[in-house]
Short mmCIF file of C-alpha atoms and ligand atoms in Angstrom, two decimals:
data_model
loop_
_atom_site.label_atom_id
_atom_site.label_comp_id
_atom_site.label_asym_id
_atom_site.label_seq_id
_atom_site.Cartn_x
_atom_site.Cartn_y
_atom_site.Cartn_z
CA UNK M 1 0.00 0.00 0.00
CA UNK M 2 1.63 3.31 -1.11
CA UNK M 3 2.30 5.94 1.56
CA UNK M 4 2.80 9.69 1.16
CA UNK M 5 6.31 9.48 2.54
CA UNK M 6 9.90 9.54 1.28
CA UNK M 7 12.34 6.99 2.62
CA UNK M 8 15.90 8.33 2.69
CA UNK M 9 18.93 6.18 3.33
CA UNK M 10 22.04 8.03 4.43
CA UNK M 11 24.84 5.96 2.90
CA UNK M 12 27.32 7.68 5.19
CA UNK M 13 25.75 5.97 8.20
CA UNK M 14 23.45 3.32 6.72
CA UNK M 15 20.58 4.95 8.68
CA UNK M 16 17.12 5.25 7.07
CA UNK M 17 14.68 8.07 7.56
CA UNK M 18 11.03 8.44 6.53
CA UNK M 19 9.75 11.97 5.85
CA UNK M 20 6.15 12.90 4.96
CA UNK M 21 5.24 14.23 1.50
CA UNK M 22 2.55 16.93 1.52
CA UNK M 23 1.38 18.94 -1.53
CA UNK M 24 4.15 17.36 -3.55
CA UNK M 25 6.87 18.64 -1.22
CA UNK M 26 8.94 17.55 1.74
CA UNK M 27 9.72 19.99 4.53
CA UNK M 28 13.36 21.06 4.27
CA UNK M 29 13.49 21.06 8.08
CA UNK M 30 12.79 17.30 8.04
CA UNK M 31 16.28 16.87 6.56
CA UNK M 32 17.97 18.26 9.66
CA UNK M 33 17.52 14.94 11.53
CA UNK M 34 19.91 13.33 9.01
CA UNK M 35 23.29 13.55 10.77
CA UNK M 36 26.56 11.66 10.77
CA UNK M 37 26.99 12.15 14.54
CA UNK M 38 25.60 14.15 17.47
CA UNK M 39 27.84 17.12 16.60
CA UNK M 40 26.55 17.27 13.02
CA UNK M 41 24.23 20.25 12.28
CA UNK M 42 22.19 17.99 10.02
CA UNK M 43 21.33 18.17 6.31
CA UNK M 44 19.95 21.28 4.57
CA UNK M 45 18.66 21.65 1.01
CA UNK M 46 20.63 23.82 -1.44
CA UNK M 47 18.62 25.70 -4.06
CA UNK M 48 20.20 28.92 -5.43
CA UNK M 49 17.49 31.19 -6.95
CA UNK M 50 14.84 28.85 -5.49
CA UNK M 51 14.47 26.96 -8.78
CA UNK M 52 12.78 24.05 -6.96
CA UNK M 53 11.71 25.42 -3.59
CA UNK M 54 8.25 26.41 -2.37
CA UNK M 55 8.59 29.12 0.27
CA UNK M 56 4.89 29.52 1.03
CA UNK M 57 1.42 28.10 0.64
CA UNK M 58 -0.85 30.48 -1.28
CA UNK M 59 -4.47 30.78 -2.41
CA UNK M 60 -3.95 33.69 -4.77
CA UNK M 61 -2.62 32.69 -8.19
CA UNK M 62 -2.26 29.33 -9.90
CA UNK M 63 0.14 28.78 -12.79
CA UNK M 64 0.67 25.57 -14.75
CA UNK M 65 3.85 26.34 -16.68
CA UNK M 66 3.68 23.28 -18.93
CA UNK M 67 0.05 23.83 -19.94
CA UNK M 68 0.27 27.64 -20.05
CA UNK M 69 -2.49 28.08 -17.45
CA UNK M 70 -2.88 31.22 -15.29
CA UNK M 71 -5.77 31.74 -12.83
CA UNK M 72 -6.38 34.45 -10.22
CA UNK M 73 -8.28 32.94 -7.25
CA UNK M 74 -9.42 30.16 -9.61
CA UNK M 75 -10.71 32.43 -12.41
CA UNK M 76 -8.94 31.83 -15.78
CA UNK M 77 -6.97 34.88 -16.90
CA UNK M 78 -8.66 34.68 -20.32
CA UNK M 79 -12.12 35.21 -18.76
CA UNK M 80 -10.95 38.05 -16.52
CA UNK M 81 -9.26 39.76 -19.48
CA UNK M 82 -12.45 39.39 -21.51
CA UNK M 83 -15.01 40.40 -18.88
CA UNK M 84 -13.43 42.17 -15.90
CA UNK M 85 -11.55 45.42 -15.38
CA UNK M 86 -8.42 46.17 -13.38
CA UNK M 87 -10.01 47.53 -10.21
CA UNK M 88 -12.44 44.60 -9.98
CA UNK M 89 -9.55 42.16 -10.54
CA UNK M 90 -7.50 43.95 -7.87
CA UNK M 91 -10.42 43.39 -5.45
CA UNK M 92 -10.51 39.70 -6.47
CA UNK M 93 -6.79 39.28 -5.75
CA UNK M 94 -6.93 41.22 -2.47
CA UNK M 95 -10.15 39.85 -0.99
CA UNK M 96 -10.40 36.38 -2.53
CA UNK M 97 -13.48 36.65 -4.74
CA UNK M 98 -15.23 38.87 -7.26
CA UNK M 99 -17.05 41.73 -5.46
CA UNK M 100 -20.83 42.09 -5.32
CA UNK M 101 -22.22 45.26 -6.87
CA UNK M 102 -22.26 46.97 -3.45
CA UNK M 103 -18.73 45.83 -2.63
CA UNK M 104 -17.45 46.99 -6.03
CA UNK M 105 -19.11 50.40 -5.70
CA UNK M 106 -17.66 50.85 -2.22
CA UNK M 107 -14.20 49.73 -3.38
CA UNK M 108 -14.21 52.05 -6.41
CA UNK M 109 -15.30 54.96 -4.20
CA UNK M 110 -12.64 54.25 -1.56
CA UNK M 111 -9.89 54.09 -4.18
CA UNK M 112 -11.19 57.19 -5.94
CA UNK M 113 -11.03 59.36 -2.79
CA UNK M 114 -7.40 58.36 -2.18
CA UNK M 115 -5.90 59.13 -5.59
CA UNK M 116 -4.53 62.55 -4.57
CA UNK M 117 -0.90 62.80 -3.45
CA UNK M 118 0.38 64.82 -0.50
CA UNK M 119 2.21 67.89 -1.81
CA UNK M 120 5.43 66.53 -0.25
CA UNK M 121 5.33 63.69 -2.81
CA UNK M 122 4.75 66.14 -5.64
CA UNK M 123 7.71 68.21 -4.43
CA UNK M 124 9.82 65.04 -4.17
CA UNK M 125 9.03 64.13 -7.80
CA UNK M 126 10.01 67.65 -8.88
CA UNK M 127 13.42 67.29 -7.18
CA UNK M 128 14.54 64.64 -9.69
CA UNK M 129 16.36 65.53 -12.91
CA UNK M 130 13.99 65.71 -15.90
CA UNK M 131 15.66 62.60 -17.36
CA UNK M 132 15.73 60.53 -14.16
CA UNK M 133 14.42 57.04 -14.97
CA UNK M 134 10.74 56.93 -13.94
CA UNK M 135 11.23 53.62 -12.12
CA UNK M 136 13.77 55.27 -9.78
CA UNK M 137 11.34 58.12 -9.15
CA UNK M 138 8.46 55.64 -8.66
CA UNK M 139 10.45 53.54 -6.15
CA UNK M 140 11.45 56.67 -4.21
CA UNK M 141 7.94 58.13 -4.18
CA UNK M 142 6.32 54.86 -3.08
CA UNK M 143 8.86 54.47 -0.26
CA UNK M 144 8.24 58.06 0.82
CA UNK M 145 4.52 57.36 1.38
CA UNK M 146 5.69 55.75 4.64
CA UNK M 147 6.84 59.18 5.86
CA UNK M 148 3.31 60.52 5.48
CA UNK M 149 1.48 57.53 6.94
CA UNK M 150 3.60 56.33 9.88
CA UNK M 151 0.61 54.35 11.16
CA UNK M 152 1.32 51.97 8.25
CA UNK M 153 3.98 50.38 10.47
CA UNK M 154 1.15 48.92 12.58
CA UNK M 155 0.84 46.03 10.13
CA UNK M 156 -1.34 43.92 12.45
CA UNK M 157 -3.98 46.65 12.94
CA UNK M 158 -6.78 45.66 10.55
CA UNK M 159 -8.27 49.12 10.03
CA UNK M 160 -4.89 50.81 9.55
CA UNK M 161 -3.83 47.99 7.20
CA UNK M 162 -6.97 48.37 5.10
CA UNK M 163 -6.37 52.09 4.71
CA UNK M 164 -2.83 51.45 3.42
CA UNK M 165 -4.15 48.90 0.89
CA UNK M 166 -6.54 51.47 -0.54
CA UNK M 167 -3.96 54.27 -0.46
CA UNK M 168 -1.32 52.15 -2.23
CA UNK M 169 -3.62 50.92 -5.02
CA UNK M 170 -4.98 54.45 -5.50
CA UNK M 171 -1.75 56.42 -5.32
CA UNK M 172 0.60 54.35 -7.48
CA UNK M 173 -1.29 55.44 -10.60
CA UNK M 174 -1.01 59.11 -9.62
CA UNK M 175 2.69 58.72 -8.76
CA UNK M 176 3.25 57.06 -12.15
CA UNK M 177 1.45 59.77 -14.12
CA UNK M 178 3.11 62.62 -12.21
CA UNK M 179 6.49 60.96 -12.83
CA UNK M 180 5.86 60.81 -16.58
CA UNK M 181 4.68 64.43 -16.64
CA UNK M 182 7.80 65.48 -14.71
CA UNK M 183 10.02 63.65 -17.24
CA UNK M 184 8.25 65.50 -20.08
CA UNK M 185 8.30 68.88 -18.37
CA UNK M 186 4.50 69.10 -18.33
CA UNK M 187 2.35 70.30 -15.43
CA UNK M 188 0.63 67.57 -13.40
CA UNK M 189 -2.98 66.65 -14.22
CA UNK M 190 -4.86 66.03 -11.00
CA UNK M 191 -7.09 62.94 -10.57
CA UNK M 192 -10.62 63.08 -11.98
CA UNK M 193 -13.33 61.28 -9.99
CA UNK M 194 -15.57 61.23 -13.04
CA UNK M 195 -13.41 58.60 -14.74
CA UNK M 196 -12.59 54.94 -14.15
CA UNK M 197 -9.29 53.97 -12.53
CA UNK M 198 -7.66 53.41 -15.93
CA UNK M 199 -9.47 56.31 -17.60
CA UNK M 200 -8.26 58.62 -14.83
CA UNK M 201 -4.71 57.34 -15.31
CA UNK M 202 -4.86 58.05 -19.05
CA UNK M 203 -6.15 61.56 -18.33
CA UNK M 204 -3.39 62.23 -15.79
CA UNK M 205 -0.89 60.99 -18.38
CA UNK M 206 -2.10 62.73 -21.52
CA UNK M 207 -4.44 65.67 -20.87
CA UNK M 208 -2.99 68.86 -22.33
CA UNK M 209 -4.93 72.08 -22.85
CA UNK M 210 -8.20 70.54 -24.09
CA UNK M 211 -11.05 71.64 -21.86
CA UNK M 212 -12.60 68.17 -21.54
CA UNK M 213 -10.31 65.12 -21.84
CA UNK M 214 -12.14 61.87 -22.58
CA UNK M 215 -10.01 58.70 -22.79
CA UNK M 216 -10.39 56.70 -26.00
CA UNK M 217 -12.61 53.72 -24.99
CA UNK M 218 -10.57 51.23 -27.07
CA UNK M 219 -7.31 52.33 -25.41
CA UNK M 220 -8.97 52.42 -21.96
CA UNK M 221 -10.19 48.86 -22.52
CA UNK M 222 -6.78 47.72 -23.78
CA UNK M 223 -4.99 49.22 -20.78
CA UNK M 224 -7.51 47.60 -18.43
CA UNK M 225 -6.67 44.23 -19.97
CA UNK M 226 -2.92 44.91 -19.78
CA UNK M 227 -3.31 45.88 -16.10
CA UNK M 228 -5.34 42.72 -15.42
CA UNK M 229 -2.65 40.58 -17.05
CA UNK M 230 0.13 42.19 -15.00
CA UNK M 231 -1.68 42.19 -11.65
CA UNK M 232 -0.16 39.05 -10.15
CA UNK M 233 2.02 36.09 -11.01
CA UNK M 234 2.56 34.06 -7.79
CA UNK M 235 6.13 33.93 -6.43
CA UNK M 236 8.00 35.95 -9.08
CA UNK M 237 11.12 37.88 -8.15
CA UNK M 238 9.33 41.09 -7.17
CA UNK M 239 6.66 39.29 -5.15
CA UNK M 240 9.31 37.25 -3.37
CA UNK M 241 10.99 40.54 -2.47
CA UNK M 242 7.65 41.85 -1.16
CA UNK M 243 7.25 38.77 1.02
CA UNK M 244 10.83 38.80 2.30
CA UNK M 245 10.65 42.49 3.28
CA UNK M 246 7.12 42.04 4.66
CA UNK M 247 8.30 39.13 6.81
CA UNK M 248 10.25 41.56 9.03
CA UNK M 249 6.96 43.48 9.57
CA UNK M 250 8.27 46.53 7.71
CA UNK M 251 5.56 48.92 6.55
CA UNK M 252 3.85 48.05 3.22
CA UNK M 253 5.20 51.11 1.40
CA UNK M 254 8.82 50.14 2.14
CA UNK M 255 8.02 46.59 1.04
CA UNK M 256 6.36 47.87 -2.16
CA UNK M 257 9.45 49.98 -2.91
CA UNK M 258 11.59 46.86 -2.55
CA UNK M 259 9.31 44.82 -4.77
CA UNK M 260 9.36 47.62 -7.37
CA UNK M 261 13.15 47.67 -7.21
CA UNK M 262 13.26 43.94 -7.99
CA UNK M 263 10.80 44.44 -10.86
CA UNK M 264 13.12 47.11 -12.31
CA UNK M 265 15.70 44.47 -13.28
CA UNK M 266 16.02 43.75 -17.06
CA UNK M 267 15.55 40.03 -16.41
CA UNK M 268 12.21 40.81 -14.75
CA UNK M 269 9.74 43.64 -15.31
CA UNK M 270 12.13 45.99 -17.11
CA UNK M 271 12.30 43.44 -19.95
CA UNK M 272 9.37 45.21 -21.64
CA UNK M 273 11.56 48.31 -22.13
CA UNK M 274 14.53 46.15 -23.20
CA UNK M 275 12.33 44.42 -25.81
CA UNK M 276 11.66 47.79 -27.47
CA UNK M 277 15.38 48.62 -27.43
CA UNK M 278 16.09 45.21 -28.99
CA UNK M 279 13.45 45.68 -31.72
CA UNK M 280 14.73 49.19 -32.46
CA UNK M 281 18.31 47.83 -32.66
CA UNK M 282 17.18 45.14 -35.12
CA UNK M 283 15.48 47.92 -37.07
CA UNK M 284 14.19 45.87 -39.98
CA UNK M 285 12.78 42.38 -40.63
CA UNK M 286 15.72 41.61 -42.88
CA UNK M 287 18.05 41.93 -39.84
CA UNK M 288 16.12 39.35 -37.77
CA UNK M 289 18.09 36.24 -38.87
CA UNK M 290 21.39 37.95 -37.99
CA UNK M 291 20.04 38.88 -34.55
CA UNK M 292 18.80 35.34 -33.94
CA UNK M 293 22.32 34.11 -34.80
CA UNK M 294 23.73 36.63 -32.29
CA UNK M 295 21.44 35.20 -29.61
CA UNK M 296 22.50 31.67 -30.49
CA UNK M 297 26.14 32.74 -30.17
CA UNK M 298 25.21 33.90 -26.62
CA UNK M 299 26.04 37.50 -27.52
CA UNK M 300 22.53 38.69 -26.68
CA UNK M 301 19.35 37.56 -24.96
CA UNK M 302 16.09 37.45 -26.90
CA UNK M 303 14.37 39.85 -24.52
CA UNK M 304 10.72 39.04 -23.85
CA UNK M 305 11.41 35.34 -24.39
CA UNK M 306 11.79 32.61 -21.77
CA UNK M 307 10.33 32.14 -18.33
CA UNK M 308 11.22 30.31 -15.12
CA UNK M 309 7.77 28.74 -14.91
CA UNK M 310 6.19 28.83 -18.38
CA UNK M 311 7.74 26.16 -20.58
CA UNK M 312 4.94 26.86 -23.00
CA UNK M 313 3.45 30.01 -24.51
CA UNK M 314 2.77 32.58 -21.72
CA UNK M 315 -1.05 32.87 -21.82
CA UNK M 316 -0.69 36.59 -21.17
CA UNK M 317 1.44 37.07 -24.30
CA UNK M 318 -1.26 35.35 -26.35
CA UNK M 319 -3.91 37.77 -25.05
CA UNK M 320 -1.66 40.83 -25.47
CA UNK M 321 -0.90 39.86 -29.06
CA UNK M 322 -4.65 39.88 -29.76
CA UNK M 323 -5.14 43.32 -28.18
CA UNK M 324 -2.41 44.78 -30.39
CA UNK M 325 -4.66 44.77 -33.45
CA UNK M 326 -7.48 46.53 -31.56
CA UNK M 327 -5.06 49.24 -30.39
CA UNK M 328 -3.51 49.64 -33.84
CA UNK M 329 -7.01 50.28 -35.24
CA UNK M 330 -6.94 53.49 -33.18
CA UNK M 331 -3.26 54.40 -33.08
CA UNK M 332 -2.03 53.13 -36.42
CA UNK M 333 0.17 50.03 -36.76
CA UNK M 334 3.45 50.04 -34.87
CA UNK M 335 5.89 48.63 -37.45
CA UNK M 336 7.93 47.05 -34.64
CA UNK M 337 5.18 44.43 -34.36
CA UNK M 338 6.29 43.03 -37.73
CA UNK M 339 9.85 42.57 -36.44
CA UNK M 340 8.48 40.97 -33.25
CA UNK M 341 6.24 38.59 -35.21
CA UNK M 342 9.20 37.57 -37.42
CA UNK M 343 11.39 37.05 -34.34
CA UNK M 344 8.69 34.83 -32.83
CA UNK M 345 8.16 32.93 -36.09
CA UNK M 346 11.85 32.12 -36.47
CA UNK M 347 12.48 31.43 -32.76
CA UNK M 348 9.53 29.04 -32.47
CA UNK M 349 10.91 26.95 -35.33
CA UNK M 350 14.56 26.98 -34.21
CA UNK M 351 15.87 24.15 -32.04
CA UNK M 352 17.96 26.53 -29.90
CA UNK M 353 14.74 28.00 -28.52
CA UNK M 354 12.56 24.89 -28.80
CA UNK M 355 15.03 22.72 -26.88
CA UNK M 356 15.19 25.34 -24.12
CA UNK M 357 11.40 25.80 -24.15
CA UNK M 358 11.76 29.51 -24.79
CA UNK M 359 8.49 31.17 -25.74
CA UNK M 360 7.28 34.79 -25.73
CA UNK M 361 6.48 35.99 -22.21
CA UNK M 362 4.29 38.83 -20.98
CA UNK M 363 6.94 41.41 -21.87
CA UNK M 364 7.41 40.50 -25.52
CA UNK M 365 4.41 42.33 -26.99
CA UNK M 366 3.33 44.68 -24.18
CA UNK M 367 5.90 47.37 -24.96
CA UNK M 368 4.83 47.53 -28.61
CA UNK M 369 1.29 48.36 -27.50
CA UNK M 370 2.44 50.88 -24.91
CA UNK M 371 4.56 52.62 -27.55
CA UNK M 372 1.61 52.71 -29.95
CA UNK M 373 -0.43 54.30 -27.12
CA UNK M 374 2.26 57.00 -26.91
CA UNK M 375 3.51 55.83 -23.51
CA UNK M 376 7.16 56.90 -23.08
CA UNK M 377 9.42 53.80 -23.31
CA UNK M 378 11.02 54.54 -19.94
CA UNK M 379 7.52 54.29 -18.39
CA UNK M 380 6.91 50.69 -19.46
CA UNK M 381 8.11 49.09 -16.22
CA UNK M 382 6.16 51.65 -14.19
CA UNK M 383 3.11 50.50 -16.17
CA UNK M 384 3.94 46.99 -14.94
CA UNK M 385 4.33 48.14 -11.32
CA UNK M 386 0.97 49.95 -11.14
CA UNK M 387 -1.22 46.82 -11.46
CA UNK M 388 1.32 44.52 -9.80
CA UNK M 389 0.81 46.59 -6.65
CA UNK M 390 -2.47 44.70 -6.12
CA UNK M 391 -0.66 41.36 -6.40
CA UNK M 392 2.20 42.43 -4.16
CA UNK M 393 -0.20 43.59 -1.44
CA UNK M 394 -2.30 40.42 -1.75
CA UNK M 395 0.81 38.34 -1.04
CA UNK M 396 1.84 40.70 1.79
CA UNK M 397 -1.57 40.23 3.44
CA UNK M 398 -1.44 36.45 2.98
CA UNK M 399 2.03 36.38 4.53
CA UNK M 400 0.90 38.37 7.60
CA UNK M 401 -2.03 35.99 8.14
CA UNK M 402 -0.02 32.77 7.63
CA UNK M 403 0.85 31.18 10.99
CA UNK M 404 3.59 29.11 9.32
CA UNK M 405 5.47 32.23 8.21
CA UNK M 406 8.14 34.07 10.21
CA UNK M 407 10.99 36.43 9.38
CA UNK M 408 12.69 35.24 6.20
CA UNK M 409 16.28 34.16 6.87
CA UNK M 410 17.82 31.52 4.57
CA UNK M 411 20.98 29.56 5.48
CA UNK M 412 24.20 29.25 3.40
CA UNK M 413 27.01 26.89 2.52
CA UNK M 414 30.15 28.60 3.86
CA UNK M 415 33.21 28.08 1.66
CA UNK M 416 35.30 30.98 2.91
CA UNK M 417 38.60 30.99 4.84
CA UNK M 418 39.00 28.96 8.02
CA UNK M 419 39.72 30.82 11.26
CA UNK M 420 42.88 32.97 10.89
CA UNK M 421 44.67 35.57 13.04
CA UNK M 422 44.85 39.32 12.37
CA UNK M 423 47.99 40.40 10.44
CA UNK M 424 49.60 43.81 11.08
CA UNK M 425 49.47 45.96 7.92
CA UNK M 426 53.28 46.03 7.53
CA UNK M 427 53.38 42.21 7.37
CA UNK M 428 50.68 41.74 4.77
CA UNK M 429 51.30 40.28 1.27
CA UNK M 430 49.22 41.03 -1.90
CA UNK M 431 46.69 38.20 -2.28
CA UNK M 432 44.60 37.06 -5.30
CA UNK M 433 41.24 38.83 -5.51
CA UNK M 434 38.06 37.00 -4.50
CA UNK M 435 34.96 36.81 -6.69
CA UNK M 436 34.23 38.36 -10.10
CA UNK M 437 34.30 42.00 -9.01
C1 SDX I 501 8.88 38.48 -16.05
O1 SDX I 501 8.65 34.94 -12.63
C2 SDX I 501 7.68 35.57 -13.17
O2 SDX I 501 6.54 35.19 -13.10
C3 SDX I 501 8.05 36.87 -13.88
C4 SDX I 501 6.95 37.55 -14.67
C5 SDX I 501 5.88 38.13 -13.77
O3 SDX I 501 4.75 38.28 -14.23
O4 SDX I 501 6.25 38.55 -12.64
O5 SDX I 501 6.38 36.65 -15.58
C6 SDX I 501 7.53 38.75 -15.46
O6 SDX I 501 9.86 38.76 -15.42
C7 SDX I 501 8.96 37.80 -17.38
C8 SDX I 501 10.43 37.54 -17.84
C9 SDX I 501 10.97 38.83 -18.47
N1 SDX I 501 12.40 38.70 -18.75
C10 SDX I 501 12.87 38.58 -20.00
O7 SDX I 501 12.17 38.51 -21.01
C11 SDX I 501 14.41 38.58 -20.10
C12 SDX I 501 14.85 37.47 -21.05
N2 SDX I 501 14.55 36.17 -20.40
C13 SDX I 501 15.63 35.51 -19.70
O8 SDX I 501 16.51 36.36 -19.03
C14 SDX I 501 15.15 34.28 -18.94
O9 SDX I 501 14.37 33.55 -19.79
C15 SDX I 501 14.40 34.45 -17.62
C16 SDX I 501 15.15 35.30 -16.67
C17 SDX I 501 13.05 35.03 -17.86
C18 SDX I 501 14.23 33.05 -17.01
O10 SDX I 501 15.49 32.61 -16.66
P1 SDX I 501 15.74 31.14 -16.04
O11 SDX I 501 14.49 30.48 -15.64
O12 SDX I 501 16.81 31.29 -15.03
O13 SDX I 501 16.22 30.32 -17.28
P2 SDX I 501 17.73 30.06 -17.61
O14 SDX I 501 18.48 31.35 -17.53
O15 SDX I 501 18.19 28.92 -16.78
O16 SDX I 501 17.65 29.64 -19.16
C19 SDX I 501 17.65 28.30 -19.56
C20 SDX I 501 18.45 28.32 -20.87
C21 SDX I 501 19.86 28.91 -20.73
O17 SDX I 501 20.63 28.32 -21.75
P3 SDX I 501 21.64 27.08 -21.34
O18 SDX I 501 22.65 27.66 -20.36
O19 SDX I 501 20.75 26.03 -20.70
O20 SDX I 501 22.24 26.65 -22.65
O21 SDX I 501 17.79 29.17 -21.83
C22 SDX I 501 18.65 30.27 -22.15
C23 SDX I 501 19.68 30.36 -21.06
O22 SDX I 501 20.89 30.94 -21.57
N3 SDX I 501 17.79 31.45 -22.19
C24 SDX I 501 17.80 32.38 -23.14
C25 SDX I 501 16.78 33.28 -22.82
N4 SDX I 501 16.19 32.89 -21.69
C26 SDX I 501 16.82 31.75 -21.29
N5 SDX I 501 18.60 32.52 -24.25
C27 SDX I 501 18.32 33.59 -25.03
N6 SDX I 501 17.35 34.51 -24.78
C28 SDX I 501 16.57 34.38 -23.68
N7 SDX I 501 15.63 35.27 -23.44
#
């Protein structure tokens, strides 16, 4: 009769151990009993970059990387993209289910009345150089919210915590728009309660001197879908950062700044900007084969391709590719899409990519749409961070309520020098450098 256990024989001692298997995992701590003698610390697991380690149980997002499945709280991403909007999806992620009409109205109202920024944040944004990267401004402004709401440090106080959730979701869009306006040297457009969350963001981004700005409904819809698709993605790099920082009970704004900083990496959320740079560098379809060869010679990455979890087509990329045509109907076709489509066509038929299961990810097509919508390229990762704020906070809340969680503190394998005595400076010899720096 099969048992949900793992039997381990330590060939160093001949001893056998039986450890339980739950949810397809064994507890790393169950390895500690495996020792060679009483002095032995016991076994640990070694998993750089957590390629095969679950660090939490979660009810938020389900991904099946082989089948290309993505669900938020059980709802398929394709249905949410088709029928929901970002603020409703944010509620779903944060509170576990789709809101009733009353709950949705109350949520929309609460977010709406918190979209304004304290003038200190506006002044902070103005202190940056005009060409400061918007992600650096965004990270700084989000962190500085903690200076205005010190009660956010009371992370176990339910009412205070709820207020920070609403403030964060509401204010990241205003911070993003004000950042873009600062970069462009334009005055800030203040939030407009008469518009939806995404419509208000578009107005704050693009209103100039027209007396009545009305967002284009096709672009508002497209941005809603893009925000839905970017809202969460289980334990990605940025969300892991959110959880690690949140585990010390730091305030949510400091944790959000850390998560945003992780997202800013070119291997993570900043890939959408790098994709545009790559497409612009390729410049023409006829240069695609040469670029593919460059990638295969390891001289460049095919930005927007590959994923730690998806070993199939990222379902988000499939949806984004479909939205592109709707946006281009309004904005005119972005010719970079032709280069992207040719890159995808060649890559998906080339064994270098097939054997490594490299497919387009969420970042491959999103930047092309943002550019067509006249979003500045440097803003693309900020456009990722706005909706991901809902996912980051959802994981932060789940962490705080999880009795199995405590402050995050991994172990290491120490390979440095053994104990050695201090050497007076006059007796020291030049030694070989350590590491790659
Ligand atoms: C996001 O985790 C998430 O969920 C993230 C995200 C989210 O919603 O939060 O989905 C958002 O970050 C999407 C990923 C955006 N990044 C990029 O598009 C940058 C380009 N992609 C790669 O850097 C890479 O694919 C990663 C970082 C996305 C994944 O890296 P892994 O899982 O560590 O894979 P790997 O580096 O071990 O690659 C396996 C092989 C290697 O070749 P070999 O050494 O085995 O011969 O594939 C190669 C890699 O060199 N490879 C690539 C490649 N990605 C992987 N080769 C060329 N171009 C690429 N893009």
